[in-house]
XYZ file of C-alpha atoms in Angstrom:
229
model
C 0.000 0.000 0.000
C 1.111 3.587 -0.589
C 2.919 5.650 2.015
C 2.897 9.092 0.370
C 0.130 11.622 0.908
C -1.923 13.341 -1.775
C -3.394 16.803 -1.854
C -7.064 15.959 -2.326
C -8.966 18.704 -4.199
C -10.973 20.944 -1.884
C -14.351 22.254 -3.072
C -15.915 25.225 -1.296
C -19.685 24.806 -1.643
C -20.237 28.506 -0.986
C -18.343 29.327 -4.191
C -20.641 27.370 -6.488
C -21.281 27.804 -9.414
C -18.043 29.737 -9.985
C -16.036 26.612 -9.147
C -18.019 24.269 -11.425
C -14.937 23.628 -13.537
C -12.911 22.751 -10.406
C -15.615 20.313 -9.341
C -15.599 18.510 -12.686
C -11.793 18.495 -12.777
C -11.707 16.853 -9.332
C -14.225 14.242 -10.507
C -12.248 13.502 -13.672
C -8.737 13.451 -12.255
C -9.213 12.130 -8.724
C -12.699 10.669 -8.406
C -12.825 12.232 -4.945
C -12.659 15.633 -3.255
C -13.134 17.273 0.124
C -15.908 19.787 0.700
C -15.733 22.782 3.010
C -18.476 25.181 4.068
C -21.001 22.362 3.878
C -24.316 22.748 5.762
C -23.871 19.969 8.362
C -23.004 21.594 11.730
C -19.797 20.486 13.429
C -21.778 19.838 16.627
C -24.088 17.416 14.800
C -21.115 15.616 13.238
C -19.581 15.218 16.709
C -22.869 13.988 18.212
C -23.341 11.448 15.430
C -19.821 10.118 15.888
C -20.596 9.530 19.576
C -23.820 7.698 18.682
C -21.943 5.557 16.153
C -19.460 4.447 18.803
C -22.296 3.503 21.143
C -24.195 1.517 18.517
C -21.157 -0.430 17.385
C -20.355 -1.291 21.001
C -23.743 -3.020 21.373
C -23.842 -6.800 21.923
C -23.671 -8.831 18.715
C -27.191 -10.223 19.184
C -28.625 -6.695 19.059
C -26.523 -5.600 16.083
C -27.681 -8.658 14.138
C -31.249 -7.300 14.307
C -30.110 -4.670 11.816
C -31.336 -6.414 8.663
C -32.382 -4.591 5.513
C -33.895 -4.965 2.074
C -30.749 -5.750 0.084
C -27.688 -7.820 0.925
C -24.993 -5.789 2.653
C -27.218 -2.892 3.650
C -27.738 -4.077 7.215
C -25.268 -5.339 9.813
C -21.993 -6.713 8.468
C -19.904 -8.665 10.964
C -16.144 -9.221 10.664
C -15.224 -12.047 8.263
C -12.089 -13.953 7.284
C -11.744 -11.698 4.241
C -12.362 -8.473 6.203
C -11.532 -9.374 9.828
C -11.111 -5.767 10.989
C -14.294 -4.331 9.464
C -17.747 -4.118 11.021
C -20.700 -1.999 9.937
C -24.357 -1.133 10.437
C -26.668 0.465 7.929
C -29.930 0.903 6.096
C -30.929 1.055 2.451
C -32.525 4.517 2.177
C -31.620 7.291 4.583
C -34.127 9.534 2.771
C -37.000 7.509 4.258
C -37.918 8.630 7.789
C -39.777 5.343 8.275
C -36.636 3.361 7.418
C -34.487 5.482 9.734
C -36.915 4.959 12.620
C -36.948 1.208 11.941
C -33.136 1.244 12.056
C -33.304 2.975 15.447
C -35.834 0.452 16.757
C -33.728 -2.510 15.630
C -30.850 -1.230 17.751
C -32.898 -0.030 20.753
C -31.647 3.524 20.218
C -32.476 5.889 23.073
C -34.615 9.011 22.430
C -31.523 11.301 22.316
C -29.798 8.862 19.947
C -32.881 8.748 17.726
C -32.972 12.519 17.592
C -29.316 12.707 16.556
C -29.694 9.956 13.947
C -32.793 11.584 12.452
C -31.191 15.031 12.245
C -27.948 13.698 10.821
C -29.635 11.405 8.296
C -31.791 14.269 7.017
C -28.785 16.583 6.775
C -26.572 14.101 4.928
C -29.412 13.135 2.566
C -30.029 16.789 1.718
C -26.296 17.259 1.124
C -26.141 14.197 -1.149
C -28.994 15.578 -3.254
C -27.312 18.992 -3.375
C -23.980 17.550 -4.473
C -25.629 15.355 -7.082
C -27.425 18.408 -8.471
C -24.222 20.471 -8.550
C -22.335 17.742 -10.411
C -25.206 17.301 -12.862
C -25.480 21.055 -13.481
C -21.734 21.300 -13.999
C -22.084 18.653 -16.717
C -24.969 20.499 -18.373
C -27.628 18.085 -17.098
C -30.859 18.695 -15.229
C -30.438 19.435 -11.523
C -33.324 17.123 -10.533
C -31.634 14.093 -12.085
C -31.230 12.307 -8.716
C -34.625 13.072 -7.241
C -36.069 9.909 -5.684
C -32.811 7.938 -5.721
C -32.281 5.833 -2.550
C -29.303 6.809 -0.400
C -27.728 3.974 1.559
C -26.437 4.890 5.005
C -23.558 3.030 6.658
C -21.653 3.449 9.890
C -18.353 1.603 9.956
C -15.768 0.492 12.478
C -12.235 -0.752 11.879
C -10.956 -2.692 14.897
C -7.216 -2.220 14.487
C -4.762 -3.609 17.015
C -1.037 -2.802 17.347
C -0.347 -5.984 15.378
C -2.723 -5.118 12.515
C -1.669 -1.495 11.969
C -0.482 -1.167 8.376
C -2.813 -3.837 7.006
C -5.976 -3.135 5.016
C -9.089 -2.374 7.026
C -11.251 -3.646 4.186
C -10.704 -5.148 0.743
C -9.531 -2.811 -2.015
C -12.711 -1.771 -3.791
C -14.705 0.810 -5.701
C -18.074 1.983 -4.416
C -21.023 0.694 -6.419
C -23.230 3.788 -6.165
C -23.037 7.285 -7.627
C -21.252 9.046 -4.786
C -20.250 8.423 -1.187
C -20.107 11.161 1.446
C -17.637 10.105 4.099
C -17.230 11.612 7.549
C -13.795 10.236 8.303
C -11.828 10.332 11.538
C -10.450 13.817 12.133
C -7.307 12.584 13.885
C -6.476 9.140 12.519
C -5.762 8.617 8.832
C -5.780 5.371 6.899
C -7.868 6.167 3.837
C -6.038 5.648 0.546
C -7.012 6.324 -3.059
C -5.424 5.238 -6.322
C -3.451 7.892 -8.174
C -4.819 7.948 -11.723
C -1.421 8.615 -13.313
C 0.839 6.239 -11.401
C -1.695 3.565 -10.432
C -0.264 3.605 -6.898
C -2.218 4.110 -3.693
C -1.633 7.365 -1.822
C -2.827 8.408 1.625
C -5.636 10.920 2.059
C -4.874 12.939 5.175
C -7.691 13.916 7.592
C -8.953 17.503 7.511
C -11.109 18.495 10.515
C -14.568 19.844 9.779
C -14.665 18.577 6.200
C -16.397 15.719 4.427
C -14.835 13.533 1.758
C -16.813 12.776 -1.403
C -15.939 9.700 -3.455
C -17.429 8.908 -6.865
C -18.603 5.343 -7.430
C -19.146 3.025 -10.365
C -22.435 4.590 -11.483
C -20.793 8.016 -11.685
C -17.931 6.592 -13.759
C -20.298 4.901 -16.200
C -22.585 7.941 -16.357
C -19.716 10.314 -17.078
C -18.388 8.076 -19.843
C -21.863 8.000 -21.385
C -22.295 11.798 -21.317
C -18.726 12.569 -22.428
C -17.588 9.472 -24.375
C -14.433 11.170 -25.658
C -12.893 11.306 -22.169
């Protein structure tokens, strides 16, 4: 795995649409970028991170209640292939009913429910906004992603001193259009492939930001709209 760091493009949402070209360049060249001046409050991000820790510390029998409509969208326990990874999730964070069902599966307390509901609404709104900005920057309709489901996952990587330096999860691309990642503000570990060299480089944490990663659907869609690229 790579040991050098990369300077991930930073997109200031308050400067849109003047930075449309920078947004498309980041999508083309990196497939990921950090966003600043996004609408999710730092206090809500902190509260959600605390809730995530509590939920993932629940007994296994409770976490296994977190089932969902498609494979991989509910609880994922550590496996031989991914022994350090564990995650919870639901298929569509845009559905209040689904979010409440997720909370009930895990016996979330009223304060936890409140945090999860506020965070899920905020991140769903941001996903729709980003999708619209990317579409507009490509000359497409801004309502292109209206009604699309948005899967929500909370992940844990159980590293030990002996496992530091190994992969937390298999090398992969995301299957959806885009992923909004609230990463750890103090501990790195995320790596992306450099398009030119084909090597993996580290993406350093940047407090208060969110990382956006384009998935397989975005790659296919872009190739369809701009086949010469």
